[in-house]
Tab-separated table of C-alpha atoms and ligand atoms in Angstrom:
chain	number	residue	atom	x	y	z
A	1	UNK	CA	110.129	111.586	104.192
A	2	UNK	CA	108.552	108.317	103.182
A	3	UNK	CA	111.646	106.505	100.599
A	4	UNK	CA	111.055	103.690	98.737
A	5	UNK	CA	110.609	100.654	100.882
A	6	UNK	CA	108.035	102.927	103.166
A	7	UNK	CA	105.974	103.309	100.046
A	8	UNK	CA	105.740	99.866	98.459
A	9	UNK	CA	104.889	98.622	102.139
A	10	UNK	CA	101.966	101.161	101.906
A	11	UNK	CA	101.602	99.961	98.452
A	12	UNK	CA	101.491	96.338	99.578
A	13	UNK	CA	99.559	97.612	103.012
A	14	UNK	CA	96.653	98.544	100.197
A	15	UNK	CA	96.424	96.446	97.790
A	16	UNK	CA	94.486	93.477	99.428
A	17	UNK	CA	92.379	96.202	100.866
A	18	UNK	CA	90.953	97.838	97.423
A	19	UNK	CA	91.895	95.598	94.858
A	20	UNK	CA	88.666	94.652	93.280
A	21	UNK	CA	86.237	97.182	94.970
A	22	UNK	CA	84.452	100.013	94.003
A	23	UNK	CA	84.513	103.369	94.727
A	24	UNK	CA	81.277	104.142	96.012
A	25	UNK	CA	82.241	108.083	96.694
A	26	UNK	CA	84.786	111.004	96.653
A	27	UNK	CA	85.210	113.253	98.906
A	28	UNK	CA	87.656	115.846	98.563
A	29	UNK	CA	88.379	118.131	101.803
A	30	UNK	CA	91.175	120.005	100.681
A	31	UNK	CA	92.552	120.655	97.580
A	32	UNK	CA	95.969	122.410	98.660
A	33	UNK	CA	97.969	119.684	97.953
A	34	UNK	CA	101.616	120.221	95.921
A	35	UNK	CA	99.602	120.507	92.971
A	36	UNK	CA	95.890	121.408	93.806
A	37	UNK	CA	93.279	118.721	93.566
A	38	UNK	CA	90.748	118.510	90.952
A	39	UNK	CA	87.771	117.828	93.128
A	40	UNK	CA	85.658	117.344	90.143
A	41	UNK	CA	87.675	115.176	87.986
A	42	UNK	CA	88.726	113.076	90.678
A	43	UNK	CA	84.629	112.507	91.225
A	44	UNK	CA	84.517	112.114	87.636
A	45	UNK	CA	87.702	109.358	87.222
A	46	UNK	CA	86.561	107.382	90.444
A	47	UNK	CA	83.498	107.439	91.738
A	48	UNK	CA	81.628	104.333	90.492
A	49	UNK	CA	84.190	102.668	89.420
A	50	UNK	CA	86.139	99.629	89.966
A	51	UNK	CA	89.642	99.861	91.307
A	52	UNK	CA	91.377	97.290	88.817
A	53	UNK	CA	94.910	97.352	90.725
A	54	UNK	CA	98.041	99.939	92.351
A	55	UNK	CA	101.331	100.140	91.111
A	56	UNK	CA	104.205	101.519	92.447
A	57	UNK	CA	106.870	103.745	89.955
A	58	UNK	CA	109.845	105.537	92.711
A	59	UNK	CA	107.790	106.767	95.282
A	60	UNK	CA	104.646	107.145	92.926
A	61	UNK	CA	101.524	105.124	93.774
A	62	UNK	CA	99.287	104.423	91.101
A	63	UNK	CA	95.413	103.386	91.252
A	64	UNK	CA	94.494	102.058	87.998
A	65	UNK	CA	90.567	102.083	87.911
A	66	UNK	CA	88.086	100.854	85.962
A	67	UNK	CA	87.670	103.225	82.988
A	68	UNK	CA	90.195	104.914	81.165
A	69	UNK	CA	91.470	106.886	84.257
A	70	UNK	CA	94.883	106.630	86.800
A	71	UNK	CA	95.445	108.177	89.948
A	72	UNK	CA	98.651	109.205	90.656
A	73	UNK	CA	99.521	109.566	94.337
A	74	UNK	CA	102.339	110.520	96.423
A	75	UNK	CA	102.928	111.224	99.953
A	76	UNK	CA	105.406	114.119	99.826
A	77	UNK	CA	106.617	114.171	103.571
A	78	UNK	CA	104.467	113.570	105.763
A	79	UNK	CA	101.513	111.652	103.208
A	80	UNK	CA	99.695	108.402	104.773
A	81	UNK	CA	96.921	106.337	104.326
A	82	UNK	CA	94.293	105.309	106.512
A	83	UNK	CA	91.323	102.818	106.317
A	84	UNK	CA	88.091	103.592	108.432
A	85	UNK	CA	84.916	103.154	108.536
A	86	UNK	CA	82.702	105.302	106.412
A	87	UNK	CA	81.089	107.703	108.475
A	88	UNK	CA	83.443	107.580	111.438
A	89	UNK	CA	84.902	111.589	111.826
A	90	UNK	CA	87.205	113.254	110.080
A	91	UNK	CA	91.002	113.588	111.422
A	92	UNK	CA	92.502	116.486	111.077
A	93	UNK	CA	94.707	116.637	107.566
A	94	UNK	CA	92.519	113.929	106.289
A	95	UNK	CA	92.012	115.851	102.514
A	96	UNK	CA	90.844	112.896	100.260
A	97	UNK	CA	88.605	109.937	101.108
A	98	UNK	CA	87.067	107.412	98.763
A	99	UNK	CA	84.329	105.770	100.385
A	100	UNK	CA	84.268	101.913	99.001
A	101	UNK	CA	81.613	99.366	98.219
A	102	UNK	CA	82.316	97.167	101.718
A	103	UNK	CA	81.937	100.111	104.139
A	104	UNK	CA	85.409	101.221	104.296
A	105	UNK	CA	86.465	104.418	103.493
A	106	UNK	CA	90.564	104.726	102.198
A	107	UNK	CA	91.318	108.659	103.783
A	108	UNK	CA	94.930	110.457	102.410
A	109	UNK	CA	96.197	112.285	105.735
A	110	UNK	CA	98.909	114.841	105.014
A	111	UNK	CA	99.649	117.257	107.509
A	112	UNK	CA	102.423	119.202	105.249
A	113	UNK	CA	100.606	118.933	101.773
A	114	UNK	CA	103.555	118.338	100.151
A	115	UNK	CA	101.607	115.208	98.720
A	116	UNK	CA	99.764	114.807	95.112
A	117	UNK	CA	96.562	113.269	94.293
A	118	UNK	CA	96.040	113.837	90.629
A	119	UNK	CA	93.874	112.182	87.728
A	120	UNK	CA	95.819	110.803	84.535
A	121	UNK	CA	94.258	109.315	81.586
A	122	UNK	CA	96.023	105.397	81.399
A	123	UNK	CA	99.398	105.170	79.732
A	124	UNK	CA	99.703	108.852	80.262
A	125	UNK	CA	102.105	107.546	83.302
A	126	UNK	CA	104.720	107.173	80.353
A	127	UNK	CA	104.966	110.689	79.427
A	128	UNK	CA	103.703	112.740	82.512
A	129	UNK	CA	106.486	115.306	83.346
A	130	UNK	CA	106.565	113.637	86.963
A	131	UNK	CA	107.428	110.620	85.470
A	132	UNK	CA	108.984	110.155	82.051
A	133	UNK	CA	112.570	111.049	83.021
A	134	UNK	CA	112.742	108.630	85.856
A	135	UNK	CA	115.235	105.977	85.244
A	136	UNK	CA	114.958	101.940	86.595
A	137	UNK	CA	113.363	100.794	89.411
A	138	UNK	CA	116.318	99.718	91.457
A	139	UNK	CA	114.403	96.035	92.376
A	140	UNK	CA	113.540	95.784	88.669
A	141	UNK	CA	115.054	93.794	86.085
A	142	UNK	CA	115.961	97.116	84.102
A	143	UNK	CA	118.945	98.180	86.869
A	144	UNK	CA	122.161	96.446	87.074
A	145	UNK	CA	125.596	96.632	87.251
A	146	UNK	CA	125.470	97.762	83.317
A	147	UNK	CA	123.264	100.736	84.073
A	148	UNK	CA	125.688	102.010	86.743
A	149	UNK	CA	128.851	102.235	84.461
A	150	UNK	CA	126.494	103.553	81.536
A	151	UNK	CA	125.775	106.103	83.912
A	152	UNK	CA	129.652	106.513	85.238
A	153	UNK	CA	130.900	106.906	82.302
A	154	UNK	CA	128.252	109.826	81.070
A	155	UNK	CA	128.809	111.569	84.504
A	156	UNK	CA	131.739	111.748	86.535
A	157	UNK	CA	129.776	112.702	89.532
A	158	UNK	CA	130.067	111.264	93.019
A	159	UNK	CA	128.804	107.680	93.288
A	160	UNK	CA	126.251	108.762	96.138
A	161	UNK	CA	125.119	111.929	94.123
A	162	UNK	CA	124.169	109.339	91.377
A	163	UNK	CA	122.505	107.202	93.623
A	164	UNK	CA	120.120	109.434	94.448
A	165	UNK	CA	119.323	110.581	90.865
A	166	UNK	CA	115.835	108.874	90.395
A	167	UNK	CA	116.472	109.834	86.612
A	168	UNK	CA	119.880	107.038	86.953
A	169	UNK	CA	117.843	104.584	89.239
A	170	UNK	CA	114.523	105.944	90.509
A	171	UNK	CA	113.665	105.841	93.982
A	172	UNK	CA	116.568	105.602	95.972
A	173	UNK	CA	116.611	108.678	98.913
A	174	UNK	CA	119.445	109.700	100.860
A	175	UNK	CA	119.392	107.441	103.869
A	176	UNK	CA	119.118	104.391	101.416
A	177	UNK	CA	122.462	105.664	99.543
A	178	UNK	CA	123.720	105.749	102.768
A	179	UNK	CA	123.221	102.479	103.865
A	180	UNK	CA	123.751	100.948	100.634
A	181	UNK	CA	127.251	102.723	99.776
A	182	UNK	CA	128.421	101.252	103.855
A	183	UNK	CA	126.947	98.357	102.680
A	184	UNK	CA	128.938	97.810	100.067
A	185	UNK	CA	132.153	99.112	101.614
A	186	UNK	CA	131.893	102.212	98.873
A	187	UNK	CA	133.041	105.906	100.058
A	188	UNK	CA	130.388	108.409	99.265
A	189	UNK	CA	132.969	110.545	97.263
A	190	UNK	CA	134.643	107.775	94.933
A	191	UNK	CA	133.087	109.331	91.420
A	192	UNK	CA	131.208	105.919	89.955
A	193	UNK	CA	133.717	105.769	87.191
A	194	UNK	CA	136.284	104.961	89.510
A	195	UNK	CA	134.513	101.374	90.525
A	196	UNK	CA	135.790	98.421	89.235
A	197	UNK	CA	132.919	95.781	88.127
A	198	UNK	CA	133.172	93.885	90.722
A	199	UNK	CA	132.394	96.668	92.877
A	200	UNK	CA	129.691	97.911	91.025
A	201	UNK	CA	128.055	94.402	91.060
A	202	UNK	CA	128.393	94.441	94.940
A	203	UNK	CA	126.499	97.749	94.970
A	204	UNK	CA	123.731	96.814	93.076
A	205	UNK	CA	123.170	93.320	95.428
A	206	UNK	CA	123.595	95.517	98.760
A	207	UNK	CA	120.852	98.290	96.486
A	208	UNK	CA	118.740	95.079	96.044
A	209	UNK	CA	119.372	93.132	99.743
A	210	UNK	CA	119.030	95.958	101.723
A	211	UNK	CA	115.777	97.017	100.083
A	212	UNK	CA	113.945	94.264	100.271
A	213	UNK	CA	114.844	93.665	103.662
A	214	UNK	CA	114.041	97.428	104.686
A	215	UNK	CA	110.493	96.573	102.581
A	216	UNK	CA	110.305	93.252	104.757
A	217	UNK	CA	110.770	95.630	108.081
A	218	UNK	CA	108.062	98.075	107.236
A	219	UNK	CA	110.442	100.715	106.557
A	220	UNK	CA	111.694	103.691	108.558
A	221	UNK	CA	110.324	105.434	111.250
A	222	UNK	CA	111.760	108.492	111.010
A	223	UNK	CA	109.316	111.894	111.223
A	224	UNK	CA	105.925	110.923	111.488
A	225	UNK	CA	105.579	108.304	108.595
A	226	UNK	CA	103.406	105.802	109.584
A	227	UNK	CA	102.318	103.027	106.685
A	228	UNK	CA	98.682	102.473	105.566
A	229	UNK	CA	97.707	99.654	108.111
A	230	UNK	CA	98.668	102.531	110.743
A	231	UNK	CA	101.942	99.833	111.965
A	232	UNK	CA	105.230	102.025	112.276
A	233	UNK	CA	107.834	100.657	110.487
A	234	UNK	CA	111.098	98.613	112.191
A	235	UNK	CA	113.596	99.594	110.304
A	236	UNK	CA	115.134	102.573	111.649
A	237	UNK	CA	116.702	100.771	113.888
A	238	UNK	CA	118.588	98.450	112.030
A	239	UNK	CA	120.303	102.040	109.646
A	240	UNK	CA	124.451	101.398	110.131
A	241	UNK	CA	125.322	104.447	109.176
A	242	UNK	CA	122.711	107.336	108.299
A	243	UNK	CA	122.149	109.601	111.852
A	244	UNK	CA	124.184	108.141	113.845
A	245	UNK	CA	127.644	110.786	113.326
A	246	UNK	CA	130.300	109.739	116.007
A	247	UNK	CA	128.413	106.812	116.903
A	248	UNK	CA	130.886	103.935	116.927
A	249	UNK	CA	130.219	101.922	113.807
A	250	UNK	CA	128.730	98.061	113.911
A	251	UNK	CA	131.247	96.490	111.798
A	252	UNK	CA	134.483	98.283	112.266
A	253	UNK	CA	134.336	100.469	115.429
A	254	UNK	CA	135.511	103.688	113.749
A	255	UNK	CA	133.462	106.281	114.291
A	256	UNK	CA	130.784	107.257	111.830
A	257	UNK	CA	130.918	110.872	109.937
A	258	UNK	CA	129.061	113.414	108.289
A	259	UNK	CA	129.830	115.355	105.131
A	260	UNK	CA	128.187	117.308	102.590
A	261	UNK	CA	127.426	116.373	99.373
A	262	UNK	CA	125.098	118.333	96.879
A	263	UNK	CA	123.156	120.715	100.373
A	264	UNK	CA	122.576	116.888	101.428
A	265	UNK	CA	124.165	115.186	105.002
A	266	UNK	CA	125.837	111.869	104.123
A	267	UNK	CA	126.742	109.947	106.992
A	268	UNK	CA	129.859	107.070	106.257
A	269	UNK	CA	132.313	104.844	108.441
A	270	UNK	CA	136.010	106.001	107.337
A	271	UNK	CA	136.913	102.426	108.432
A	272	UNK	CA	135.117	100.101	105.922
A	273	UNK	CA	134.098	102.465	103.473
A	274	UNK	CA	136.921	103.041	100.376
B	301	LIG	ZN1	133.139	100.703	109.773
């Protein structure tokens, strides 16, 4: 499942690509998507019209057009983006394409339709049910050390749990709580109200480094997630600790285990992490 980095790399994949065009046409193949696919408001929100920028909000993508219309996007599991020629054929799972004003067409590909394609009017982002209770974007100036104890404090839950709460910092999946909590040296169980400052300040730099360097890598490669430009990501190979259970770990040599926590695997060196 695409996390984070793998979507603002599509995001950032994208944007040079339709930034400034227009939508020439829709064309809607399927509409079986998580939520179903308003063929005809889609047509009616973006054909025509100028595509004035895309945003990213967790692992939301949003088109804002020309117009008093959004598109909210999201690529569930197995969601990607593809540019092509107009004209060239169909792939199979290729359910939405907008044709654009230089020829290329922008086709959503999503063999699992877990993924969304949906029409909101603008600043309707703010109070959308997918959206309103999300809480800071982890590389945003709204998340720090403050919002973590605020947090600990209401909730004496563990601190990986709360990780990946997207309504306590949005957009953070399991293997990135993984890698951030060995990262930081954190056990997975320590309940967040148990960290001392210091410690929560080192999580939130290894939230923020490891982020931007997973964004810098292109992401993950795990399942079939491949990013808008159709370039795998590199960064599956650099994860420490998440899917690799008895594999000796990097910095310590202990070997790495798996636990439990909330029906999710978490995956943590018993020699660094405290
Ligand atoms: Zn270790």
């Amino acid at each position: 499942m695409p996390e984070l980095p793998e979507v603002e790399r599509v995001r950032l994949t994208l944007l040079p690509l339709l930034a400034g065009r227009r939508i020439e046409k829709v064309r809607v193949a399927e509409t079986r998507l998580r939520a179903p696919v308003d063929a005809r408001a889609l047509r009616r929100a973006a054909a025509g019209k100028h595509i004035l920028g895309l945003r990213r909000r967790a692992k939301y993508l949003l088109v804002d057009l020309e117009g008093e219309k959004i598109l909210l996007m999201h690529l569930g599991m197995t969601g990607r983006f593809r540019i092509v020629r107009a004209g060239s054929r169909d792939q199979v799972h290729d359910h939405v394409a907008l044709a654009l004003d230089d020829g290329n067409e922008v086709r959503y590909n999503d063999a699992r339709r877990f993924g969304l394609v949906q029409v909101l009017a603008r600043g309707e982002e703010a109070i959308h049910p997918r959206l309103r209770d999300l809480g800071p974007e982890p590389l945003g100036a709204g998340f720090g050390p403050a919002t973590l104890a605020t947090s600990a404090r209401a909730r004496r839950r563990p601190i990986k749990t709360l990780l990946t709460d997207a309504t306590v910092v949005a957009g953070i999946g399991n293997i990135y709580a993984c890698e951030v909590l060995h990262a930081a040296g954190i056990h997975p169980g320590r309940t967040a109200s148990s960290l001392s400052p210091r410690r929560r300040e080192r999580l939130v730099a290894s939230i923020r480094s490891l982020l931007q360097e997973a964004i810098a890598f292109g992401g993950t490669t795990l399942r079939d997630f491949v990013d808008a430009g159709g370039e795998a990501g590199q960064y599956g190979e650099k994860l420490r600790v998440y899917g690799r259970e008895s594999e000796p770990c990097e910095t310590c040599g202990r070997r790495v285990r798996r636990i439990v926590q909330a029906g999710r695997s978490t995956f943590y060196c018993p020699g660094c992490q405290h």
